Coordinates of C-alpha atoms and ligand atoms in Angstrom, one line a residue:
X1 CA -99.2 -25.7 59.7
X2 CA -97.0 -22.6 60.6
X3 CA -93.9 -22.4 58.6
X4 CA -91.0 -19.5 58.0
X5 CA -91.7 -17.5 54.3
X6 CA -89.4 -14.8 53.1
X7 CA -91.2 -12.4 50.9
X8 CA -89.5 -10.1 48.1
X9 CA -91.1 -6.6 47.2
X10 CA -89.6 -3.4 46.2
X11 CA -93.0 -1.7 47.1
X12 CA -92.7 -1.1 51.2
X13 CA -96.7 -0.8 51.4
X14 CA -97.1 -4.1 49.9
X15 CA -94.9 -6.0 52.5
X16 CA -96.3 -4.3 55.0
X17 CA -99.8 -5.8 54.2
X18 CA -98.4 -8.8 53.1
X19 CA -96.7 -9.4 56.6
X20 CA -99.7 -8.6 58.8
X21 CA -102.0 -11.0 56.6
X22 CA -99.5 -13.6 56.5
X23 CA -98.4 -13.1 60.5
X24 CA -101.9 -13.4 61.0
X25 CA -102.0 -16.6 59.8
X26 CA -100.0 -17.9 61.7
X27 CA -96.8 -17.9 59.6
X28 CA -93.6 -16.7 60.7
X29 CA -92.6 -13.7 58.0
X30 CA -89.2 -11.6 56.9
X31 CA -90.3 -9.1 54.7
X32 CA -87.4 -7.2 52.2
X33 CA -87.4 -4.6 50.1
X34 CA -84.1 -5.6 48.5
X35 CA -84.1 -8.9 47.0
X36 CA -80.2 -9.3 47.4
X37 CA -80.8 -9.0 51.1
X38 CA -83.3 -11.6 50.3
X39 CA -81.0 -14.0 49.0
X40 CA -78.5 -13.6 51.6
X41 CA -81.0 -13.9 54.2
X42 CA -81.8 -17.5 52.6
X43 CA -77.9 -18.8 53.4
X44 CA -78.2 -18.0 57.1
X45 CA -82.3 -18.8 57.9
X46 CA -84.5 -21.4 57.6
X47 CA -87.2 -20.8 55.0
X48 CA -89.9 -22.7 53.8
X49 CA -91.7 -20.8 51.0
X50 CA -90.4 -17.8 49.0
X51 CA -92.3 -15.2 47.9
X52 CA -91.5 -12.8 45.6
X53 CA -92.5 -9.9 43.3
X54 CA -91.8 -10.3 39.9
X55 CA -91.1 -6.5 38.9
X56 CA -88.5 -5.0 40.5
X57 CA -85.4 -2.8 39.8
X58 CA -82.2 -4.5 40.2
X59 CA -83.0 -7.9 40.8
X60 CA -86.2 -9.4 39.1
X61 CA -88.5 -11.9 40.4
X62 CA -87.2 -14.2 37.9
X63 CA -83.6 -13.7 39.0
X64 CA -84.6 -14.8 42.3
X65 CA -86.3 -17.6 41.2
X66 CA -83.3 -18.5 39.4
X67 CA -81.2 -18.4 41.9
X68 CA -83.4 -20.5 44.4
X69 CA -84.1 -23.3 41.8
X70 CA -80.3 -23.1 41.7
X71 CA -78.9 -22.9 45.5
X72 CA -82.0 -24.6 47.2
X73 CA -84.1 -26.8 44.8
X74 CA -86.2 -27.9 47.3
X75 CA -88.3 -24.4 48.2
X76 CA -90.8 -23.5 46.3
X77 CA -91.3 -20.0 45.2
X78 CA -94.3 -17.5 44.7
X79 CA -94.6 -15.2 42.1
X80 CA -96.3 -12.0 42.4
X81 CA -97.0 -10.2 39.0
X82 CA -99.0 -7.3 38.4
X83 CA -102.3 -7.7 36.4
X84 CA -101.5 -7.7 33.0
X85 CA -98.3 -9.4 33.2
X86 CA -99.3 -12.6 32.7
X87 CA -96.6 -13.5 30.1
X88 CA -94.1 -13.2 32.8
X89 CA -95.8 -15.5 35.3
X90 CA -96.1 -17.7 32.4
X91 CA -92.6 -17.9 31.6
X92 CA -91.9 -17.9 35.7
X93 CA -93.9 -20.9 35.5
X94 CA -92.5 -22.9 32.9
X95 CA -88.9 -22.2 34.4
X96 CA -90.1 -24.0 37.7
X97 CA -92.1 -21.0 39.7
X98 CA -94.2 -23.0 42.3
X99 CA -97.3 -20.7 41.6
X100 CA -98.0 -17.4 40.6
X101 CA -100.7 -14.6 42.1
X102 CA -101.5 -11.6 39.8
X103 CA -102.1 -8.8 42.0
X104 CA -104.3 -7.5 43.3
X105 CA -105.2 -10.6 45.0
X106 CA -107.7 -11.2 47.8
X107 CA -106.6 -12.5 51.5
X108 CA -108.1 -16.0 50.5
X109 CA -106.4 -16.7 47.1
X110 CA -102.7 -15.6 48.8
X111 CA -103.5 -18.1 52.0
X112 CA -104.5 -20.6 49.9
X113 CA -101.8 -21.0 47.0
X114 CA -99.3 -20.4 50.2
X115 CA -100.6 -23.5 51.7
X116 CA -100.1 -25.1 49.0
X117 CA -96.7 -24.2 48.5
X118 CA -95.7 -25.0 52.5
X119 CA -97.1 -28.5 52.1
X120 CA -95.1 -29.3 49.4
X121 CA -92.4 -27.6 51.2
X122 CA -93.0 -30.2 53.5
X123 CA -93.1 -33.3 51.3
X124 CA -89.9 -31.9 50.1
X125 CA -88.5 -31.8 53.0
X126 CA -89.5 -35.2 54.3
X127 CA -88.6 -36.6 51.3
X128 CA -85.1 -35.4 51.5
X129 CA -84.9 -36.7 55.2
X130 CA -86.1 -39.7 54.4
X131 CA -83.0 -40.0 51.1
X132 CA -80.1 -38.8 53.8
X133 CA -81.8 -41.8 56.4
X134 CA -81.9 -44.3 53.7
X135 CA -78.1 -43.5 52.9
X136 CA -77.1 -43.4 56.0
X137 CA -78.4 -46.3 57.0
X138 CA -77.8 -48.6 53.7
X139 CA -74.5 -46.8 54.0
X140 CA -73.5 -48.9 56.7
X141 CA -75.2 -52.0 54.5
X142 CA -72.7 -51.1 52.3
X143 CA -75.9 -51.9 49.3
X144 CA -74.9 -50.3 46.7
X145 CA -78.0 -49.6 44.3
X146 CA -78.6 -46.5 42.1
X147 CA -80.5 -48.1 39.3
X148 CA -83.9 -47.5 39.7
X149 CA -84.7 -51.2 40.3
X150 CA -82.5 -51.4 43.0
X151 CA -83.8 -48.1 44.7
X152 CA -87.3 -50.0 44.6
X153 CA -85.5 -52.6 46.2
X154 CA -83.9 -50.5 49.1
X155 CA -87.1 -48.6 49.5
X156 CA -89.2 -52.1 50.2
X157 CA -86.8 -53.2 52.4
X158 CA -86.9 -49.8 54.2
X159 CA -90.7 -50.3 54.6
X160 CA -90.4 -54.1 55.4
X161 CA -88.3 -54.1 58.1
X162 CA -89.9 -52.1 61.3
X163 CA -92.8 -55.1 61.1
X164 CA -92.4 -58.7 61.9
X165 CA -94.1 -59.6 58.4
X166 CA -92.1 -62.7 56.8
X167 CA -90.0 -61.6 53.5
X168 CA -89.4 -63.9 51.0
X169 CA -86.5 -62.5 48.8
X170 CA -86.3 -63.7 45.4
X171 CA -83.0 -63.9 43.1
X172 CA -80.7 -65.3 40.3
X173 CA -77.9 -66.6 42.1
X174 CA -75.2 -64.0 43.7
X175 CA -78.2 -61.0 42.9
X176 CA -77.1 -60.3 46.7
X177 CA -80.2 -61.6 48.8
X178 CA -78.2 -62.5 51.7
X179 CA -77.0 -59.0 51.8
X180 CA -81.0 -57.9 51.7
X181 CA -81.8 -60.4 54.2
X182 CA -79.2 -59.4 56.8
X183 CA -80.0 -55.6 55.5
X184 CA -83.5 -56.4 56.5
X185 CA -82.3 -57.3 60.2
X186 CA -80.2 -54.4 60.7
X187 CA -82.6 -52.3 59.8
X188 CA -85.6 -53.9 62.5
X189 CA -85.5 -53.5 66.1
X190 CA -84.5 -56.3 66.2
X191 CA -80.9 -55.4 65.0
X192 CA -79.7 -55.9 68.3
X193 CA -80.8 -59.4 68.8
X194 CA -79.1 -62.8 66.9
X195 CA -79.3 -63.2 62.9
X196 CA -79.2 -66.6 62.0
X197 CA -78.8 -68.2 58.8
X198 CA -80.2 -71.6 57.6
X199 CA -79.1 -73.2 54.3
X200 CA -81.4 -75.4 53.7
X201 CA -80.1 -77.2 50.8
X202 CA -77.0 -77.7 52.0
X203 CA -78.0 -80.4 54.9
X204 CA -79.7 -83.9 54.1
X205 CA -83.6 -83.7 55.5
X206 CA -83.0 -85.2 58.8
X207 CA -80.0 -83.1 59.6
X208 CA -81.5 -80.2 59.1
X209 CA -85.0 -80.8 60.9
X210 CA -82.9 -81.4 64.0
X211 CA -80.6 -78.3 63.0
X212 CA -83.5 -76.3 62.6
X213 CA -85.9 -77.6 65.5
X214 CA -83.6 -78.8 68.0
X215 CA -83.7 -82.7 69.3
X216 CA -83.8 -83.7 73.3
X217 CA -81.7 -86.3 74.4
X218 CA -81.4 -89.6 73.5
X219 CA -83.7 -88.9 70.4
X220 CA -81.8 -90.3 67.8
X221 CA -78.3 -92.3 68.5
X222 CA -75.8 -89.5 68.9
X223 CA -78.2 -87.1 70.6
X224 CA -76.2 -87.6 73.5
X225 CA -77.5 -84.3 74.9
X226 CA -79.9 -81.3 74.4
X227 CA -79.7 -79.3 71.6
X228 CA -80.8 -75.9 70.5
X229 CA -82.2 -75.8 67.1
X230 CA -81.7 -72.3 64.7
X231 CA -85.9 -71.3 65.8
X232 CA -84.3 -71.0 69.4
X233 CA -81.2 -69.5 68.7
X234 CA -83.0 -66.4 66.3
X235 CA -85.2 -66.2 69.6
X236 CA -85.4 -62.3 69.5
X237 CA -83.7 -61.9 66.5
X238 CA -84.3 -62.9 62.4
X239 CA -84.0 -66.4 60.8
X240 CA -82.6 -66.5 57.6
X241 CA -84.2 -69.4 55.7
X242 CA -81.9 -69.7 52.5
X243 CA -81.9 -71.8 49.6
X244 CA -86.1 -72.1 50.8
X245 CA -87.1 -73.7 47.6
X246 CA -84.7 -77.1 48.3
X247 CA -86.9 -78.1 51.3
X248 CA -88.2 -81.2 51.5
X249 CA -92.4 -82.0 51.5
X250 CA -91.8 -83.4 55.0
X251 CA -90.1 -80.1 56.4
X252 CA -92.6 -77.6 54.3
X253 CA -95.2 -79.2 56.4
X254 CA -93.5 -78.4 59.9
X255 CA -92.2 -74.9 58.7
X256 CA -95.7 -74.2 58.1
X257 CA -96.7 -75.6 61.7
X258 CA -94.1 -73.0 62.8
X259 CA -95.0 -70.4 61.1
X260 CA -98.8 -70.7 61.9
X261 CA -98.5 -71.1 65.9
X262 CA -95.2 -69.3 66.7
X263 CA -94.1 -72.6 68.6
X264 CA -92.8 -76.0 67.7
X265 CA -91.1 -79.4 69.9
X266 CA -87.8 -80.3 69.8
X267 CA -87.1 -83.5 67.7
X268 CA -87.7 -86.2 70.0
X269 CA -89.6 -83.9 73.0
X270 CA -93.2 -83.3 73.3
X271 CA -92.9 -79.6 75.2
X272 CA -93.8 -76.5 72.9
X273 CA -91.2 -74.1 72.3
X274 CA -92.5 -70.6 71.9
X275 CA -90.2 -68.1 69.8
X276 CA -90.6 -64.6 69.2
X277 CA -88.6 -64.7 65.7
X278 CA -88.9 -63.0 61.9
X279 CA -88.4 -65.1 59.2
X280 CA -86.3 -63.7 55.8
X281 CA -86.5 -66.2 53.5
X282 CA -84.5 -66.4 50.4
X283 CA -84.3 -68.2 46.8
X284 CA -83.2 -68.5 43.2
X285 CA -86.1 -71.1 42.2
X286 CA -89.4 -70.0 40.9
X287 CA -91.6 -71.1 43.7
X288 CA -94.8 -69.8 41.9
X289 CA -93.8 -72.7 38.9
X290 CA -92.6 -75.0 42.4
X291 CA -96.0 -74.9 43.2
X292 CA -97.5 -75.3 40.4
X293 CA -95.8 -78.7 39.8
X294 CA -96.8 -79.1 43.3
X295 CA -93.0 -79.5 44.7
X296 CA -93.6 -76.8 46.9
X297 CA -96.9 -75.8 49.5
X298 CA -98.5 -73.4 48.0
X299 CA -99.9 -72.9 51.7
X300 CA -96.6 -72.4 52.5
X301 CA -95.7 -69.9 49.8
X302 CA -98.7 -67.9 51.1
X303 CA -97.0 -67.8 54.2
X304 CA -94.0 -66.7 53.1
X305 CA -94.4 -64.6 50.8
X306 CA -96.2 -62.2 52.8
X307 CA -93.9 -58.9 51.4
X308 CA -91.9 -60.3 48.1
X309 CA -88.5 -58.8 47.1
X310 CA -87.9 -59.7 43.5
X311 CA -83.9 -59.1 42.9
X312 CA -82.9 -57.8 39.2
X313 CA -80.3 -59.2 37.9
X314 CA -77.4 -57.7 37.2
X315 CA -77.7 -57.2 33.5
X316 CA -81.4 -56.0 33.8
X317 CA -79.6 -52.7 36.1
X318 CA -76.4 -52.0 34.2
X319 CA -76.4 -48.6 35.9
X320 CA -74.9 -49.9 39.0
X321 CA -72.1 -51.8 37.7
X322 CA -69.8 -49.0 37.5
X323 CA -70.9 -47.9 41.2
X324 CA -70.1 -52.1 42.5
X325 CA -67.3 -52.3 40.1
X326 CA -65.8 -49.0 42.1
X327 CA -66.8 -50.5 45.0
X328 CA -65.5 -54.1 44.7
X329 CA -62.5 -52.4 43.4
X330 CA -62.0 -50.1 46.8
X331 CA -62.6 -53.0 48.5
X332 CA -59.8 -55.7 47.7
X333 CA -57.4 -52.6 47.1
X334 CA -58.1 -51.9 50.7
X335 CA -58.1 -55.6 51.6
X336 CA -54.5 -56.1 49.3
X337 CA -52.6 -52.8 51.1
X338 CA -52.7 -51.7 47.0
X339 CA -53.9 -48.2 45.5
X340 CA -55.8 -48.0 42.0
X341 CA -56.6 -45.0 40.1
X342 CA -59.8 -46.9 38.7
X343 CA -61.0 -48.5 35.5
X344 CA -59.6 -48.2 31.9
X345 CA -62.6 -46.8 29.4
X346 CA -62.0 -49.7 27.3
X347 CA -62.3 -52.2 30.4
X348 CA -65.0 -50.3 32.2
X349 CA -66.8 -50.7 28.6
X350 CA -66.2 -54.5 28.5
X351 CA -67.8 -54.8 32.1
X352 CA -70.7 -52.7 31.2
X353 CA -71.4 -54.8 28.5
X354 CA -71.4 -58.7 29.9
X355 CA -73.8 -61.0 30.8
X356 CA -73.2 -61.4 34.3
X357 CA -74.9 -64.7 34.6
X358 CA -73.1 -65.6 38.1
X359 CA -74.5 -61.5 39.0
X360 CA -73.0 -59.6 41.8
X361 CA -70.8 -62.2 43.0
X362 CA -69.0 -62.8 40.0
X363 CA -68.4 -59.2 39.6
X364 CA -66.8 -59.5 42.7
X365 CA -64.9 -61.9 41.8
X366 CA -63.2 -60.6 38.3
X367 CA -62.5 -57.4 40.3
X368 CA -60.8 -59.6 43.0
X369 CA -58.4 -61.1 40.3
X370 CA -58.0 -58.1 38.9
X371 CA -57.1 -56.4 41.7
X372 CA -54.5 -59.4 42.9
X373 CA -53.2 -59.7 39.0
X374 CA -52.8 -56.7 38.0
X375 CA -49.0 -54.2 37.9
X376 CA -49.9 -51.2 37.3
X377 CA -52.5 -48.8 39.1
X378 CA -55.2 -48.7 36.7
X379 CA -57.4 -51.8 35.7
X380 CA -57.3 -52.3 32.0
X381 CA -59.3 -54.3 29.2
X382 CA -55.8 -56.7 29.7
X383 CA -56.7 -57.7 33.1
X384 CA -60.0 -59.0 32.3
X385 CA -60.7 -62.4 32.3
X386 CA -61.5 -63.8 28.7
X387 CA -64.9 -64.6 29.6
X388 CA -65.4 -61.4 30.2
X389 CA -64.4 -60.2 26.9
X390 CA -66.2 -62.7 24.5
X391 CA -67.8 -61.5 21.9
X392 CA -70.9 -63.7 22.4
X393 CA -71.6 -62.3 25.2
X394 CA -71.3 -59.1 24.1
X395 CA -73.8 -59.6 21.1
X396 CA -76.2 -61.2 24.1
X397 CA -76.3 -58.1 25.5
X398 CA -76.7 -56.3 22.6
X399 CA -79.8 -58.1 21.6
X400 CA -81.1 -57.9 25.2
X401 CA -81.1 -53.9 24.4
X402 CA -83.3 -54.3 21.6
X403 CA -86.7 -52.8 21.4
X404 CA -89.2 -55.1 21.7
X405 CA -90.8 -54.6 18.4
X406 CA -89.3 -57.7 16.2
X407 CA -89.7 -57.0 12.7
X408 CA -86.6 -59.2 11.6
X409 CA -85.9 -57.3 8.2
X410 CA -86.5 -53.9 10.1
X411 CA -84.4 -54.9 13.2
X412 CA -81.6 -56.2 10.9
X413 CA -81.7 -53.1 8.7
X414 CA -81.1 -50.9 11.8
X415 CA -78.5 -53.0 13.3
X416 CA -76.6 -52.8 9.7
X417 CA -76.9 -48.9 9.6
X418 CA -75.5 -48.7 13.2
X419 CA -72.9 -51.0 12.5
X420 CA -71.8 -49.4 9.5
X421 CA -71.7 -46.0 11.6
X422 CA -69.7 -47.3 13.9
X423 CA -67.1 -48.6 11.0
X424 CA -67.3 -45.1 9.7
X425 CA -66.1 -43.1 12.9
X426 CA -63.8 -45.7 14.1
X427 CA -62.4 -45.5 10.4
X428 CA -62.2 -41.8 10.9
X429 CA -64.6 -41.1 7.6
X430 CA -61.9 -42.9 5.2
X431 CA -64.5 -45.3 3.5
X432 CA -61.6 -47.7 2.2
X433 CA -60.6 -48.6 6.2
X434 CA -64.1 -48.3 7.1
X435 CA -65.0 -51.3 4.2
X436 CA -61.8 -53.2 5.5
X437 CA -63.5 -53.4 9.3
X438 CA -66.6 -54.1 7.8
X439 CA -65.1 -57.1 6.1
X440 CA -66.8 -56.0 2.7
X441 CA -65.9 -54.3 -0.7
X442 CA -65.7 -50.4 -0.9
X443 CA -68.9 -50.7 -3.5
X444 CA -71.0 -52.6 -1.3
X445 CA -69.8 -50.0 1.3
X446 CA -70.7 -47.1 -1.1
X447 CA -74.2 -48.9 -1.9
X448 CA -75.3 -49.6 1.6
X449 CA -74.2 -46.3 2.4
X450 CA -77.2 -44.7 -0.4
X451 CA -79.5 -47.2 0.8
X452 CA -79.2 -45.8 4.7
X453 CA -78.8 -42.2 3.7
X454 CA -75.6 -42.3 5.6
X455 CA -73.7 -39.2 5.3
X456 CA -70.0 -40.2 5.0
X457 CA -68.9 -36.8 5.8
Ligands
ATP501 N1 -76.0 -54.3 45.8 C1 -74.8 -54.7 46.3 N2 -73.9 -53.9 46.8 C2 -72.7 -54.4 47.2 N3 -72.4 -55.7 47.3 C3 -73.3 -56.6 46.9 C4 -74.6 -56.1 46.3 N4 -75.2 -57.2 46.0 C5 -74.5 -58.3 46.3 N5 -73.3 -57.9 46.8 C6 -72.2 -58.8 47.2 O1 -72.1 -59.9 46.3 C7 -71.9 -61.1 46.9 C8 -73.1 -62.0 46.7 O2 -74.2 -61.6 47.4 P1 -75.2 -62.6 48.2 O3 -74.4 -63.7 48.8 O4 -76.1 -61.8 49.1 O5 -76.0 -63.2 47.0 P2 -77.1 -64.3 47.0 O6 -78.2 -63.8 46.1 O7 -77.5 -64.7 48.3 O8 -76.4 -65.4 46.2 P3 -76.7 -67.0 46.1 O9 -78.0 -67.2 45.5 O10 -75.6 -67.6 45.3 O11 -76.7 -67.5 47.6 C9 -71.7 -60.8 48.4 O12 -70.3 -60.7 48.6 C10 -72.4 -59.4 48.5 O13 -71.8 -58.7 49.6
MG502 MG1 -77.1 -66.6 49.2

């Protein structure tokens, strides 16, 4: 694994050696004498490793080290220090040195920690690729998901998608697993081929067996003609199977049929259809309890939940709601030929803090009204919804945030003392205001105070 190292030494005899043991290996070298050279000669090159000395005149090793943790996170850097010194490769260690050598070192322990250091160069590097593809690609998704949950997400569906493996993607209502489903598609090579979605609660059962399957003529009265089903017309392409959790015993026996042999009639024909399709499959029910009351296959679920993408809801990643609150916003601003500077703290604050129970899509929503009801250019706390703003929800959320430890004298007590904080800075320190917002007397104030060891300034 050949790779490009820049190595810093004010001593000309050591670089020499250095460069011919290192060239020998294979690597490409720049050797300098003069670190700031070094540094300049990292804005203008490709290098994968740095290498430096620690003890030199003008610039130190741990300047350098500085400034590469600072401009170029990703390379790692080896110090050099002389024997003795160890303090200093300690301290170059703790502030994020890759490794350290103490001179004199043999041939073997350079090569080796220098190896080290190019493959995680390497990881690095990969890693970083593989971020910018991810963006780019969910870029044009338009996903947004920085909470770690959601970067899971993005990451599974990253994995999932090159294979033909079925998904089943799993959701409270509006958690967006359409949006995974089609992201799925567009991200297989079969992007280029049809996407079609089945709901299929929203058909009665024989409706939707010849919706999905097809029918020949003159099957049923009204089949005047030949009709494609949705297997055929995903032929090359991925069925989306939504709502999967509403289909009926009678259907999760011929979905399985399907599944298993790749091929299926027409309602009403006797010739197999082949089909070269990938199932998504998508649902807000609990298909493990489904199966355990035995309303759904569990053969089926086997079968479909061959790579399972569970969908947080909203409230359990509060992280992104700024980020699809931004986004939403951008979005019917663009959509209403209107310009908004962005959220009010207060309102921003109250969106933080609900519930979400309808998820993504009701986020969507309230920032669509907003954005249609509101003058001026910034959203405010006034142009939320009341639901949005109830005070039962926010006490929800509140007790969702609680640790899980459930001492109820203890959890109380804490939940008083944090209250009562609150009071106290809102109040601005004057105890009198702070009672009044508390609703209780100055005393009781003054007492509860002691008991917390508050400090009211
Ligand atoms: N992470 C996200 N980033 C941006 N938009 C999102 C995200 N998740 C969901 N949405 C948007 O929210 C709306 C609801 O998403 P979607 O229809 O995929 O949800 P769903 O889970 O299929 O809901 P349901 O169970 O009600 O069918 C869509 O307009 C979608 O584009
Ligand atoms: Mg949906």
């Amino acid at each position: 694994m050949p790779g490009n190292i820049l190595i810093m030494d004010d001593e000309q005899n050591y670089l020499l050696v250095l460069d011919a043991i290192l060239s020998d290996a294979g690597y490409k070298v720049t050797p300098l004498s003069d670190p700031e050279m070094g540094l300049a000669f990292l804005e203008e090159s490709e290098v994968d490793v740095v290498v430096t000395d620690m003890k030199m005149p003008k610039f130190t090793g741990k300047d350098v080290l500085d400034h590469v943790k600072k401009h170029y996170p990703h390379i790692p850097v080896l110090i050099m220090t002389a024997f003795g010194s160890i303090e200093a490769a300690v301290e170059a260690m703790r502030t994020g040195a890759f490794d350290y050598i103490t001179k004199p070192f043999s041939n073997e322990e350079l090569l080796l920690s220098l190896s080290k250091a190019m493959q995680y160069a390497r990881a690095q590097q990969e890693n970083m690729q593989l971020r910018r593809q991810i963006q780019e690609r969910f870029g044009t998704n338009n996903i947004i998901g920085r909470d770690k949950s959601m970067r899971h997400v993005l990451d599974m569906v990253h994995r999932a998608a090159p294979s033909r493996s079925t998904v089943l993607v799993t959701g409270e209502s509006g958690t967006g697993k359409e949006l995974i489903a089609k992201a799925i598609h567009n991200e297989s090579p079969r992007k280029d081929g049809p996407f079609v979605s089945v709901n299929c609660m929203a058909l009665n059962p024989g409706v939707l067996e010849s919706e999905l399957f097809g029918h020949e003529k003159g099957s049923f009265t009204g089949a005047v003609s030949r009709r494609r089903g949705r297997f055929e017309l995903a032929d090359k392409g991925t069925l989306f199977l939504d709502e999967i959790g509403e289909l009926s015993q009678d259907l999760q026996v011929k979905l399985l049929r399907v599944l298993q042999e790749r091929r299926f009639e027409r309602v009403g024909g006797t010739e197999a259809v082949e089909v070269d399709i990938r199932i998504v499959a998508a649902t807000n029910r609990d298909l493990t309890k489904a199966v355990a009351d035995g309303s759904f296959r569990e053969d089926l679920f086997y079968r479909l939940n061959v790579v399972s993408i569970p969908l947080p809801p909203l409230r359990e990643r509060r992280e992104d709601i700024p980020f699809l609150a931004a986004h939403f916003l951008d979005k019917f601003a663009k959509e209403n030929s209107r310009e908004f500077k962005g959220f009010s703290p207060s309102a921003m604050d109250y969106l933080s803090a609900y519930e979400w129970p309808g998820n993504v899509r009701q986020l969507e929503n309230v920032i669509e009204r907003c954005v249609v009801l509101s003058s001026t250019d910034t959203i405010d706390a006034d142009d939320l919804p009341p639901e949005i703003k109830d005070e039962e929800s926010q006490f929800k959320s509140a007790v969702d945030l609680l640790p899980t430890k459930l001492d109820l004298s203890e959890t109380l007590e804490k939940i008083e003392a944090a209250v009562i904080r609150r009071a106290l800075v809102k109040a601005d320190f004057i105890q009198v205001k702070a009672a009044e917002l508390l609703n209780i007397s100055k005393s009781l104030l003054q007492y509860k105070l002691k008991k917390y060891t508050i400090s009211a300034k």
